[in-house]
Short mmCIF file of C-alpha atoms in Angstrom, two decimals:
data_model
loop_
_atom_site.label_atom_id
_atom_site.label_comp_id
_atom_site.label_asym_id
_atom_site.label_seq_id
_atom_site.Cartn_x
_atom_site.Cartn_y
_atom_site.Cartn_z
CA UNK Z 1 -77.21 144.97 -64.23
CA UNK Z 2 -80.10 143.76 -64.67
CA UNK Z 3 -83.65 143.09 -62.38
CA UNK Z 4 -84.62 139.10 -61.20
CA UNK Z 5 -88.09 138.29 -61.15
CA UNK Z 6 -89.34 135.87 -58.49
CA UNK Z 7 -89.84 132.07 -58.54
CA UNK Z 8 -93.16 133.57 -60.07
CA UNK Z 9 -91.16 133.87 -63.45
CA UNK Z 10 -91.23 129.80 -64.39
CA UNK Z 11 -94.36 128.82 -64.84
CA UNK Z 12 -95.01 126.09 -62.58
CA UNK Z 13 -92.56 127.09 -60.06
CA UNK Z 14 -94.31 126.63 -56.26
CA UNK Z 15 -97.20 124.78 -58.21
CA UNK Z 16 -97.93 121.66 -56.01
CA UNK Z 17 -98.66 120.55 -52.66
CA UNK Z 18 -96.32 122.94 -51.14
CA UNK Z 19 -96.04 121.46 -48.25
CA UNK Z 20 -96.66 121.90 -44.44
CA UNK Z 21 -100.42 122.07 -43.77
CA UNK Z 22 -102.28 121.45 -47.02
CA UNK Z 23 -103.79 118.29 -48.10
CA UNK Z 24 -103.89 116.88 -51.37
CA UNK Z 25 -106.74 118.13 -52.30
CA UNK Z 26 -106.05 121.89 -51.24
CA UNK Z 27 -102.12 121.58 -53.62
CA UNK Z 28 -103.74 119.80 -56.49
CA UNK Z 29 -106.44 122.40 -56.68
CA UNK Z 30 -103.65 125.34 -56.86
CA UNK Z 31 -101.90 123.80 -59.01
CA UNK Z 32 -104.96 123.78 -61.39
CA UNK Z 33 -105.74 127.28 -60.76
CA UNK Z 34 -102.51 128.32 -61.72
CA UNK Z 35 -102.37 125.62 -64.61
CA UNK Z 36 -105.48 127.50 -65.91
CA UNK Z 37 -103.72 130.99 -65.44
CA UNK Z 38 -101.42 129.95 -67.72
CA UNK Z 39 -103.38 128.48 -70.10
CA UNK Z 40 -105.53 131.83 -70.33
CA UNK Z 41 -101.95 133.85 -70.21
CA UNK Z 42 -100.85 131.73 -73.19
CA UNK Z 43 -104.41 132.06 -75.41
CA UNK Z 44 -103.86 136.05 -75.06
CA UNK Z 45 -100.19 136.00 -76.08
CA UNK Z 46 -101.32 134.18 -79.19
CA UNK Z 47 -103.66 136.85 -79.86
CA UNK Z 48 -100.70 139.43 -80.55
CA UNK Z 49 -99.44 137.47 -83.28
CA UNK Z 50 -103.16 137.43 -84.88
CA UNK Z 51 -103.13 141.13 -84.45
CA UNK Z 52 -99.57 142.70 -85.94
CA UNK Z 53 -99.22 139.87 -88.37
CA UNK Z 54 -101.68 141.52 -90.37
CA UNK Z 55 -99.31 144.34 -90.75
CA UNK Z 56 -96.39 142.31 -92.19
CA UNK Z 57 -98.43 140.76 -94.68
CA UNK Z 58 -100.86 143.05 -96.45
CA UNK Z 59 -99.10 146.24 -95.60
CA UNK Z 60 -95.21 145.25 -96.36
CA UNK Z 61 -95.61 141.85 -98.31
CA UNK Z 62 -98.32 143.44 -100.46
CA UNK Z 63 -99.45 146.78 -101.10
CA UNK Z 64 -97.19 149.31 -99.39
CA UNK Z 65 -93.62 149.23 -101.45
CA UNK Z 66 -95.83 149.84 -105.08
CA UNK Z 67 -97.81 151.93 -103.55
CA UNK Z 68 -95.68 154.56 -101.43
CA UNK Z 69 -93.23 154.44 -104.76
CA UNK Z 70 -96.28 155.16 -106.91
CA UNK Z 71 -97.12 157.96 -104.24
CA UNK Z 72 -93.12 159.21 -104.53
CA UNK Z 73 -92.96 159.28 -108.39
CA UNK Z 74 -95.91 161.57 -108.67
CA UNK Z 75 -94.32 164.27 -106.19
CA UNK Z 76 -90.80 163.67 -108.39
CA UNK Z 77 -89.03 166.20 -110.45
CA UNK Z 78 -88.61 166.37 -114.37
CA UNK Z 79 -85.48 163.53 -113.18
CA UNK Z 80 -87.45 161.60 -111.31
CA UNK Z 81 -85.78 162.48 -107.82
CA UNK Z 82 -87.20 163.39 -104.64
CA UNK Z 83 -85.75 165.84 -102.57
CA UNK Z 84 -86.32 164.64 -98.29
CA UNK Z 85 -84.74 167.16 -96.25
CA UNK Z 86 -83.09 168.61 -99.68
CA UNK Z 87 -81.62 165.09 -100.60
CA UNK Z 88 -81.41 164.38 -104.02
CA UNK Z 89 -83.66 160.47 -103.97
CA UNK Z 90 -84.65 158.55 -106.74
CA UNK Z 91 -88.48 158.02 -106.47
CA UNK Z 92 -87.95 154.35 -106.81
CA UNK Z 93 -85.67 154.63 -103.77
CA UNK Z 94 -87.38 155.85 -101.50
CA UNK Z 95 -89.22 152.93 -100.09
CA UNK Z 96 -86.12 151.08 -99.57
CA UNK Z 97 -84.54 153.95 -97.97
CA UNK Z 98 -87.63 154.30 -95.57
CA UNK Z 99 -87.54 150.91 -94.48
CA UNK Z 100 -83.91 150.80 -93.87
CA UNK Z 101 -84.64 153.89 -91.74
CA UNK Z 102 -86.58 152.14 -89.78
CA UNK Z 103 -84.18 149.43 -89.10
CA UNK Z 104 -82.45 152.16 -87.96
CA UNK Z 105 -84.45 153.85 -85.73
CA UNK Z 106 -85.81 150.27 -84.23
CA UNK Z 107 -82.45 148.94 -83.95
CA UNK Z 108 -81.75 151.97 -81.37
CA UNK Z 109 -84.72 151.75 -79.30
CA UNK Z 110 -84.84 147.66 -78.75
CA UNK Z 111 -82.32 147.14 -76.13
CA UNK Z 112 -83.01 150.34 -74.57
CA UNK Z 113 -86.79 149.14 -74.43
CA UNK Z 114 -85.93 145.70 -72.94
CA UNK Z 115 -83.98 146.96 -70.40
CA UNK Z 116 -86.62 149.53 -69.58
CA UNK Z 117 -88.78 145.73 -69.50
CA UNK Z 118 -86.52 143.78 -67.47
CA UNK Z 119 -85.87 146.51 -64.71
CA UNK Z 120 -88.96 147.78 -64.11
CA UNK Z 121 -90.74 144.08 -64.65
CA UNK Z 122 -93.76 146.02 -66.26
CA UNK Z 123 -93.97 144.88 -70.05
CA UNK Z 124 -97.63 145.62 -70.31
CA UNK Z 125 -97.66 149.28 -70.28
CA UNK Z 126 -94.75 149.54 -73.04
CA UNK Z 127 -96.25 146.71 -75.20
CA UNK Z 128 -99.02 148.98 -75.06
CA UNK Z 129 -97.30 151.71 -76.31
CA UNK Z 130 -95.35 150.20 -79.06
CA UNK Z 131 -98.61 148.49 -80.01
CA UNK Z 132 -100.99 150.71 -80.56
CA UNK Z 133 -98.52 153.93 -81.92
CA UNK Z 134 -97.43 151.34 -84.71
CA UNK Z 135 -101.44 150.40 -85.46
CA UNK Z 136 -102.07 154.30 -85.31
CA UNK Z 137 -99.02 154.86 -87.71
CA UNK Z 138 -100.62 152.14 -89.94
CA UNK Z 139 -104.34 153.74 -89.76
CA UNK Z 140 -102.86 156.84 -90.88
CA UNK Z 141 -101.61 155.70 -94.00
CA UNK Z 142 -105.20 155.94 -95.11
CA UNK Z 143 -104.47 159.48 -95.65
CA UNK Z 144 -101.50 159.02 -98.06
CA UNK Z 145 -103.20 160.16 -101.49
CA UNK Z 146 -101.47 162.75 -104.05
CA UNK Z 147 -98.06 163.30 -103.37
CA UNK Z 148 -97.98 163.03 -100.05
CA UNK Z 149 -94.66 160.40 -100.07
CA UNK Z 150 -92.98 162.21 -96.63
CA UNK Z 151 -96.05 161.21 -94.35
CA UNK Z 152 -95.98 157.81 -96.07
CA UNK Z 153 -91.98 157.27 -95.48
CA UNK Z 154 -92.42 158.61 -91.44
CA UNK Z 155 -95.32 156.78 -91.08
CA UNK Z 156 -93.37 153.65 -92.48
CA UNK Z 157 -90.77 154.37 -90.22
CA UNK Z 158 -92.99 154.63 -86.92
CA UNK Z 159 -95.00 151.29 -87.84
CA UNK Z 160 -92.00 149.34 -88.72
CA UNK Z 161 -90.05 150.38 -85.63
CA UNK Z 162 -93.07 149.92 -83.43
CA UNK Z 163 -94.05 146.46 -84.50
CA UNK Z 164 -89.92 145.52 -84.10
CA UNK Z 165 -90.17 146.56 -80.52
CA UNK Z 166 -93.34 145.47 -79.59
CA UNK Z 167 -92.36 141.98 -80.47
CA UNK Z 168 -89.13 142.27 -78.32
CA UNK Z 169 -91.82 142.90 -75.74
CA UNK Z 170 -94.15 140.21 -76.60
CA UNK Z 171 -91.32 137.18 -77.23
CA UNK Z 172 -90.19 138.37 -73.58
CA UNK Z 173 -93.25 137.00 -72.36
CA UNK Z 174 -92.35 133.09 -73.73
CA UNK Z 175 -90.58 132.25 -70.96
CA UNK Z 176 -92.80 133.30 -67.81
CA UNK Z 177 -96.07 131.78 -69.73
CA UNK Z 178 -94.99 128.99 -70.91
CA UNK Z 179 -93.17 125.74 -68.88
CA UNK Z 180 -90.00 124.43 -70.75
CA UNK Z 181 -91.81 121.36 -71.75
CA UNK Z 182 -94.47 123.40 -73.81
CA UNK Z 183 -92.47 126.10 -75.58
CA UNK Z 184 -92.44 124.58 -78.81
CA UNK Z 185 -95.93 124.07 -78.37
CA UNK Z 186 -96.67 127.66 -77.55
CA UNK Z 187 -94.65 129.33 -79.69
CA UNK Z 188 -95.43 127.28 -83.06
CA UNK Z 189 -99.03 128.05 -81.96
CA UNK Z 190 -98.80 131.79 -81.82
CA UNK Z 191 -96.97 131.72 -85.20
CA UNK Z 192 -100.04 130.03 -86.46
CA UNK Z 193 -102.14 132.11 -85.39
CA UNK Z 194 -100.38 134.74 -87.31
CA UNK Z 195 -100.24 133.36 -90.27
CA UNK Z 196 -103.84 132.76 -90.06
CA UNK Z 197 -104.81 136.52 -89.24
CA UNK Z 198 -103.02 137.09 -92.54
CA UNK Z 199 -103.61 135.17 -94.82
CA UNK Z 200 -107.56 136.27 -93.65
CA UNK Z 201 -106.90 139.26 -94.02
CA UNK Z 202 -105.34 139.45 -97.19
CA UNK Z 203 -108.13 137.71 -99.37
CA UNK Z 204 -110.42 140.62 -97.93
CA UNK Z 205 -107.96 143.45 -98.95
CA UNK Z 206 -107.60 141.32 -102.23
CA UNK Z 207 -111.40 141.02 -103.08
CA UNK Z 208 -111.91 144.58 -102.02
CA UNK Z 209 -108.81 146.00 -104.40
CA UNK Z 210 -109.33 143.84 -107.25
CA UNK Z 211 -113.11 144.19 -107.35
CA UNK Z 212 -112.76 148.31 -106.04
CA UNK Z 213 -115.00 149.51 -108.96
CA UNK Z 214 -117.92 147.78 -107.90
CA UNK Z 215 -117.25 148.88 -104.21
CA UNK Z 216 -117.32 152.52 -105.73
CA UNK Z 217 -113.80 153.31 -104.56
CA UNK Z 218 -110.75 153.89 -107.12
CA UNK Z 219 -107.92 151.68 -107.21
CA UNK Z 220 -105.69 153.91 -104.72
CA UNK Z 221 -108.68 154.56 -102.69
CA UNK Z 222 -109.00 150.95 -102.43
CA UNK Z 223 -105.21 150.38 -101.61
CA UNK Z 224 -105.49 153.18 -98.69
CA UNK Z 225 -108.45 151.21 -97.06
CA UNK Z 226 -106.50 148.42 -97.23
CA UNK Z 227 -103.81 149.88 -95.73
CA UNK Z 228 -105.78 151.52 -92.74
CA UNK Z 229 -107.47 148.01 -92.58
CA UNK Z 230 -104.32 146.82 -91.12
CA UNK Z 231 -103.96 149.29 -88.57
CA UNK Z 232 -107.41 148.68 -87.47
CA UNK Z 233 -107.25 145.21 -86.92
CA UNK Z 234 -103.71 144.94 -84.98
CA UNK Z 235 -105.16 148.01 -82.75
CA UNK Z 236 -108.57 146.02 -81.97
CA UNK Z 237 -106.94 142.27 -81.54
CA UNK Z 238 -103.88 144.10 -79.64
CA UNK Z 239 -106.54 144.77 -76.69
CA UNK Z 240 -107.00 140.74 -76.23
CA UNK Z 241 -103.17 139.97 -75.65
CA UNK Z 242 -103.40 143.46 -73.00
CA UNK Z 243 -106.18 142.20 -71.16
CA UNK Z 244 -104.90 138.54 -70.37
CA UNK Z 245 -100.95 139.02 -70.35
CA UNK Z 246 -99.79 139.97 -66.70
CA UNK Z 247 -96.47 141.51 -65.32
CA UNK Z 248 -94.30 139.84 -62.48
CA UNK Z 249 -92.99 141.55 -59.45
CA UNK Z 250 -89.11 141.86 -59.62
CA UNK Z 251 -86.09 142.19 -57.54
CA UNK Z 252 -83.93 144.26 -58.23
CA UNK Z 253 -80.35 143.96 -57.97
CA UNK Z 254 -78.00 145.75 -56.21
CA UNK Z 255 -76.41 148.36 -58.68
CA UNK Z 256 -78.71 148.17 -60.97
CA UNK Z 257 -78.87 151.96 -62.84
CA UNK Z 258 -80.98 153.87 -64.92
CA UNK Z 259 -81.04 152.62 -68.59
CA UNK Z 260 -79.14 154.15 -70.82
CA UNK Z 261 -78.97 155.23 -74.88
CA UNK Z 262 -79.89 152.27 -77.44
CA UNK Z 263 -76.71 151.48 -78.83
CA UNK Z 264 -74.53 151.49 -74.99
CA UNK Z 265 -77.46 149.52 -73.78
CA UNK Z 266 -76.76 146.82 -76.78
CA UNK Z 267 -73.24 146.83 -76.09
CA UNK Z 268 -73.71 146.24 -72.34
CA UNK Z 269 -75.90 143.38 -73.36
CA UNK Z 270 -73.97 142.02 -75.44
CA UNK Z 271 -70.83 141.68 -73.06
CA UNK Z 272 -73.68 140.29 -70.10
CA UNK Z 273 -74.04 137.41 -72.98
CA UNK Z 274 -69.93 136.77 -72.94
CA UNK Z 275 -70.97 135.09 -69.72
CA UNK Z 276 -73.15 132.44 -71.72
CA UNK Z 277 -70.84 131.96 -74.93
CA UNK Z 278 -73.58 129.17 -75.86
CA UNK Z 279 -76.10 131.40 -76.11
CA UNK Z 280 -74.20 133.65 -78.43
CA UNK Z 281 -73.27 130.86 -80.08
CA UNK Z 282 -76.68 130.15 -80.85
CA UNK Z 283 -77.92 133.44 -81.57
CA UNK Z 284 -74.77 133.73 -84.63
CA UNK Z 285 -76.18 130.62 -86.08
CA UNK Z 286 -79.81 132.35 -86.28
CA UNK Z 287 -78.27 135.35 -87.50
CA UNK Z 288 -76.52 133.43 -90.10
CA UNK Z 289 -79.85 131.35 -91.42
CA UNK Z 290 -82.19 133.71 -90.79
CA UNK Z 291 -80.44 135.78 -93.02
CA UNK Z 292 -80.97 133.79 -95.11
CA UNK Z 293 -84.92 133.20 -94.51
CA UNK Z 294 -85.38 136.73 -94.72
CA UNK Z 295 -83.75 137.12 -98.47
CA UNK Z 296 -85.95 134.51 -99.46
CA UNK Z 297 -89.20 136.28 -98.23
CA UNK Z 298 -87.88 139.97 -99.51
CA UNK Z 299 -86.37 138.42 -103.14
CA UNK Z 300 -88.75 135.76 -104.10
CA UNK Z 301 -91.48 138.04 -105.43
CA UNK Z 302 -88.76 140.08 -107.85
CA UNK Z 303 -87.38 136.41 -108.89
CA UNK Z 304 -90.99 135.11 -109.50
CA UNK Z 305 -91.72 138.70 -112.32
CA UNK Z 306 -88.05 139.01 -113.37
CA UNK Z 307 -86.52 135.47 -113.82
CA UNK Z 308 -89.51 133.73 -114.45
CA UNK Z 309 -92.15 136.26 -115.87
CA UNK Z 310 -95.01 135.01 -113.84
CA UNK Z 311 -97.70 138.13 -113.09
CA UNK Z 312 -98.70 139.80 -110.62
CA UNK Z 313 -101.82 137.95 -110.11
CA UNK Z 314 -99.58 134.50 -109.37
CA UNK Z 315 -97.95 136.26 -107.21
CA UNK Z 316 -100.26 137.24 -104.82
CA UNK Z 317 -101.88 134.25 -105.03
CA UNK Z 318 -98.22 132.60 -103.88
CA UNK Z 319 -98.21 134.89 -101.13
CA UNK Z 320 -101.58 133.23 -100.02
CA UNK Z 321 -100.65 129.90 -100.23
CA UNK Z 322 -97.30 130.42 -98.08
CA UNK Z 323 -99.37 132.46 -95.48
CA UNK Z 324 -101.98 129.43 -95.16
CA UNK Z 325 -99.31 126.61 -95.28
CA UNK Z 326 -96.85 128.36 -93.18
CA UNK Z 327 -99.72 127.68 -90.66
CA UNK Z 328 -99.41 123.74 -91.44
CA UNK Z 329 -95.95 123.82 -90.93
CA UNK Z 330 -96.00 125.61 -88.04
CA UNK Z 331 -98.07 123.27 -86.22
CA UNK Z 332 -96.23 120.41 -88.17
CA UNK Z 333 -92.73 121.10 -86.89
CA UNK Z 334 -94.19 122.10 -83.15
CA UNK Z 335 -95.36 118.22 -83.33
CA UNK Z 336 -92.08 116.85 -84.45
CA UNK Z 337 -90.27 118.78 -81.71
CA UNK Z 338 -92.08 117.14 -79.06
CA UNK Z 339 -90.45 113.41 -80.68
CA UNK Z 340 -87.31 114.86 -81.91
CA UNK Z 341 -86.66 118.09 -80.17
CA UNK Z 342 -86.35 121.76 -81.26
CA UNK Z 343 -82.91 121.29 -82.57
CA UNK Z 344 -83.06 118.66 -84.82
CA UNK Z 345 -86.20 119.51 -86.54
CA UNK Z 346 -84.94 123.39 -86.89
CA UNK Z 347 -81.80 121.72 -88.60
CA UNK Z 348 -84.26 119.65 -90.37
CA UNK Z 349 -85.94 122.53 -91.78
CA UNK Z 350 -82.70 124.10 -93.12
CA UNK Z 351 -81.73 121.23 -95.14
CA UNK Z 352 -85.14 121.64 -96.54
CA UNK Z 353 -84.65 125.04 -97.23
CA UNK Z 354 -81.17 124.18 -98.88
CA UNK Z 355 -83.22 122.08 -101.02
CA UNK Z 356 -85.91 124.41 -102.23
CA UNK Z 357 -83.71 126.97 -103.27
CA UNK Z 358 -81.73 124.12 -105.22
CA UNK Z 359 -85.14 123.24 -106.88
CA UNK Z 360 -86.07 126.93 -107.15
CA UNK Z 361 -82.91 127.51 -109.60
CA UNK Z 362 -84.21 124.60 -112.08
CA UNK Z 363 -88.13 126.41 -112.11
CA UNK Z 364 -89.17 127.15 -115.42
CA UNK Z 365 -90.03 130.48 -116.56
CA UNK Z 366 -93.77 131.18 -117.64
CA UNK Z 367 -95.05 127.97 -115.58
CA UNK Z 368 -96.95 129.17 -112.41
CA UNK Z 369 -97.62 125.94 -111.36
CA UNK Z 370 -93.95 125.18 -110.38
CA UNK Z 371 -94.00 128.34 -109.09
CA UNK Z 372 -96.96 127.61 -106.89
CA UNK Z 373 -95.32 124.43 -105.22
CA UNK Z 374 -92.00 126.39 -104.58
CA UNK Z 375 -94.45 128.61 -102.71
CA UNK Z 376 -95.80 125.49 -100.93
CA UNK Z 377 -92.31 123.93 -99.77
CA UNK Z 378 -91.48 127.83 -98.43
CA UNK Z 379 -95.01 128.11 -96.74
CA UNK Z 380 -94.12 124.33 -95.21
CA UNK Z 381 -90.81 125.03 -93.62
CA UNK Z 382 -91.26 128.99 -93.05
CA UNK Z 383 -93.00 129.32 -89.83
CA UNK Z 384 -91.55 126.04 -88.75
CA UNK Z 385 -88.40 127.24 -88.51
CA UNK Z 386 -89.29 130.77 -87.20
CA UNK Z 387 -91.55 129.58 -84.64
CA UNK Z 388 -88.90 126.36 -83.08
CA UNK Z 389 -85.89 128.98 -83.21
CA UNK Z 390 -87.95 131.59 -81.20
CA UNK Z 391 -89.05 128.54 -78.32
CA UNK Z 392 -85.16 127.37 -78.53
CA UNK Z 393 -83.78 130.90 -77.81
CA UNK Z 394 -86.21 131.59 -75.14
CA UNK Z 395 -84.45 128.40 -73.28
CA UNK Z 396 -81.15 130.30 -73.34
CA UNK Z 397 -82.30 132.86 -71.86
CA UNK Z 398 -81.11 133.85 -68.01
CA UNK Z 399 -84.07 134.67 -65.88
CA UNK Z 400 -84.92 138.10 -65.65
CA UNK Z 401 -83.44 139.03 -68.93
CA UNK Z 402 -85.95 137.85 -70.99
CA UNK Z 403 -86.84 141.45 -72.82
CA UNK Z 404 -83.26 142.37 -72.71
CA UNK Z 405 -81.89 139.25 -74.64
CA UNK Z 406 -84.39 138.92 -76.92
CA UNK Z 407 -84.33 142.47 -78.08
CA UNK Z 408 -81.09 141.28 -79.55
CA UNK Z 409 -82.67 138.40 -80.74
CA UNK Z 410 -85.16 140.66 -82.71
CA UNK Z 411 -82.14 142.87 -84.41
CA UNK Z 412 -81.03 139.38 -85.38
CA UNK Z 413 -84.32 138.93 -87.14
CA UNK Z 414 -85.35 142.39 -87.94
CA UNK Z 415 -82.12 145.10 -87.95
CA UNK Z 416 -78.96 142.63 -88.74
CA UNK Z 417 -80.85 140.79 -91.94
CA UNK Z 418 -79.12 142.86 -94.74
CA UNK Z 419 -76.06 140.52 -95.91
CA UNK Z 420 -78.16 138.15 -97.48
CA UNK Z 421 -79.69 140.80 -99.99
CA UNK Z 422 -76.36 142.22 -100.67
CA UNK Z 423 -75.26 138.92 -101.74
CA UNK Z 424 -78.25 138.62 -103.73
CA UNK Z 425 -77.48 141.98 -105.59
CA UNK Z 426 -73.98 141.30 -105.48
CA UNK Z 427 -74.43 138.28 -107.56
CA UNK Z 428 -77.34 139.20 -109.76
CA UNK Z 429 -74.27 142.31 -110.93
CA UNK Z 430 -71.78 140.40 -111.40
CA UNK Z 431 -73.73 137.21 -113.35
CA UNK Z 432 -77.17 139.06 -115.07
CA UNK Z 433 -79.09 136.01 -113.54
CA UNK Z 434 -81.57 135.53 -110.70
CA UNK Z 435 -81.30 131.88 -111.31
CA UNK Z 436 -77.32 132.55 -110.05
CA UNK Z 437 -78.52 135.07 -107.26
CA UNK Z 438 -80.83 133.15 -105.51
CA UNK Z 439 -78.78 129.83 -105.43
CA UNK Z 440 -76.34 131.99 -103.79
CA UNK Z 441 -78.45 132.17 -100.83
CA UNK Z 442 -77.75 128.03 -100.34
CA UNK Z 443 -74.73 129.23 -98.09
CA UNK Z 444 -76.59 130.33 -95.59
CA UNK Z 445 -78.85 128.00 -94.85
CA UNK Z 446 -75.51 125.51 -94.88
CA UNK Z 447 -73.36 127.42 -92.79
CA UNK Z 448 -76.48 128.44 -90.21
CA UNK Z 449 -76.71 124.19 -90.14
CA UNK Z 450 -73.23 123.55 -89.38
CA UNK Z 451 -72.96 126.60 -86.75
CA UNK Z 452 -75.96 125.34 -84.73
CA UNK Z 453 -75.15 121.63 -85.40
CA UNK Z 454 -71.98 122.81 -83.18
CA UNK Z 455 -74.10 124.24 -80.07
CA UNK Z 456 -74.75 121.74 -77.38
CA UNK Z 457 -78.52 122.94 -76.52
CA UNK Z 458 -78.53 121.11 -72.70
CA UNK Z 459 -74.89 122.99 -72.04
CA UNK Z 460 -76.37 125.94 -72.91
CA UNK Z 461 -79.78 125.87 -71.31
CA UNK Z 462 -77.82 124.56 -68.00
CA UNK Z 463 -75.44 127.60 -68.28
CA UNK Z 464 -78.36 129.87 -68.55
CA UNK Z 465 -79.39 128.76 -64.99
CA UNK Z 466 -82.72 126.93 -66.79
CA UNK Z 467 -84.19 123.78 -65.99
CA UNK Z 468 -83.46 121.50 -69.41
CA UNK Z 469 -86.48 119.65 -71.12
CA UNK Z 470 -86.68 116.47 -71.79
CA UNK Z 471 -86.51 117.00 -75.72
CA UNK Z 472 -84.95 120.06 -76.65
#
């Protein structure tokens, strides 16, 4: 099946002494060296996170969807239809249609990529690839002006897929930089770091497009530079993460063949993970609540204008505030797993989420303020949550399948997340309220609670053949 890396892949491993003619002084200063290795390894592999997060925030979160719609209505019949490769679209559509395309598309190239990873042990090159085709993808959306909605959809399309497998590539790297002691640390910090890159970014896009007169530059103009600011930024801070990260030398095992198509790669994957039912186990409970997490992000906007008429101005500034306190959360719950372990504070977080939806139903309309500190308990426990369930995964992990696994750990996050806003529309049809539609999405952060609840994390970590922290 799959390739084994050396003793090389757990950090620490051979760190030490070692044994038969070294003194003390010639082990202890190895095991700095490599101590400091890591350290630099680990300060790089935040840097990715800096660069792409920029991506998922100003270009998706923000200006993209009203943008590339605005671009599709203008190239739309007398019926307001578009007509990609002679299908009949409405304008409004089309974004949504593009996005789920590149679910898609990503969706087919993830396992085949991190088998490609794990075989060949060389994650650089590809994170590379994926890297800096999705910041060229982004760049080029500078050129989307008239009606120009077919480069913006492909270009959507090649970004969106590219940053999906690029971070199969890049969460791959979690366990061979980081001891099992320090995960939570790590990961929580990279998160951070992402969050900060974004919300950074964002204010500069936002002081550029709402002051674009006095710049010279027309509103789209504006958007477009904003747009191609993204792809600028993940391409240049993409180089730091390239630079530090190394590959490890591999084994490979007897029988191990070529790789083969996306979708028989996934299956094959997912019948290597029958032989570590905990891990699956786990990975349905993320499934299940992140799901959930990801409704919340996509919906909250449209419930913010629709149920409670708040502007667009609040709005933005709501995405701000999660993006900067998603950063004190982060950091937050990476503290409280060292005391409590990654378990209990990820279950911690998802009663908390249970609970901010329950106190997002009661919001009133027309009141930003509420609005504002329903943005502040989401910023709290967002990248919490995402960050601890990343460093818990990467535990379950067998060694040597770290890009395989968690490129089904990234369709979890990225390609599977689409139940939770057909439940959403489902129940906004049948009941006419967003207040009904969003407390629908209680269930499931409740079931994703009782489904991990049920996983016993030191089983599963033991059956993956890992060495089990002391808090996990």
């Amino acid at each position: 099946m799959s390739a084994r890396t050396t003793a090389e892949t757990e950090p620490g491993a051979g760190d030490g002494d070692g044994g038969s003619g070294r003194g003390d002084g010639a082990g202890a200063g190895k095991a700095a060296a490599t101590a400091a290795a890591r350290k630099r390894e680990q300060h790089g592999w935040y840097f990715y996170d800096f660069a792409c997060s920029v991506y998922s925030t100003s270009v998706l979160t923000v200006f993209l969807g009203p943008y590339l719609t605005a671009v599709a209505k203008a190239a739309a019949d007398a019926e307001g239809y578009v007509h990609p490769l002679g299908i009949p679209v409405r304008a409004g559509s089309f974004f949504a249609y593009a996005v789920s395309a590149s679910v898609i598309v990503a969706v087919l190239i993830m396992p085949l990529v991190g088998a490609v990873a794990d075989r060949g042990g060389r994650k650089k090159p590809l994170l590379a690839a994926a890297a800096y085709t999705g910041a060229a993808a982004t760049a080029g959306m500078f050129f989307l002006g008239g009606d120009r909605y077919l480069l913006g959809g492909l270009l959507l399309v090649v970004a969106n897929a590219s940053l999906a497998v690029s971070m199969v590539l890049y969460n791959a790297y979690l366990p061979q930089i980081a001891a099992p002691d320090e995960r939570d640390t790590v990961s929580s910090r990279g998160w951070a770091f992402g969050y900060t890159s974004g919300a950074f970014v964002l204010v500069l896009n936002l002081v550029l497009f709402q002051g674009h007169d006095s710049f010279g530059l027309s509103e789209s103009m504006a958007v477009r530079v904003c747009l191609a600011s993204a792809g600028l930024w993940w391409g240049a801070f993409a180089i730091i993460p390239l630079r530090r990260l190394r590959d490890r030398t591999v084994v490979r095992e007897p029988g191990a063949g070529a790789p083969v198509s996306g979708w028989r790669q996934l299956i094959a994957t997912l019948k290597d993970m029958r032989r570590y039912p905990l891990t699956l186990s786990f990975l349905l409970a993320y499934l299940v609540y992140n799901d959930g997490v990801q409704t919340v992000i996509s919906q909250a906007s449209i419930y913010g204008s629709e149920e409670l008429e708040l502007e667009q101005s609040t709005l933005i500034v709501a995405v701000l505030l999660v993006q900067v306190l998603a950063v004190v959360g982060a950091l937050g719950m990476g503290r409280l797993a060292r005391t409590h372990g990654a378990k209990r504070t990820i279950l911690g977080s998802l009663a908390a989420w249970g609970l901010t939806l329950a106190a997002g139903y009661f919001l009133p309309a027309r009141t930003p303020v509420w609005f504002f500190a329903l943005a502040s308990m989401i910023g709290l426990v967002l990248g919490g949550s995402q960050a601890l369930s990343r460093s818990l995964f990467s535990h379950l992990v067998p060694a040597g399948k770290e890009a395989e696994y968690f490129s089904a750990y990234e369709m979890s996050d990225r390609g599977l997340s689409w139940v939770g806003p057909l439940v959403f529309g489902l129940t906004y049809q049948l009941t006419g309220s967003y207040r009904d539609a969003i407390i629908s999405l209680v269930v499931f952060f409740a079931l994703g609670f009782v489904l991990l609840a049920r996983v016993p994390v030191r089983r599963a970590v033991e059956a993956a053949g890992n060495p089990v922290p002391e808090r996990i």
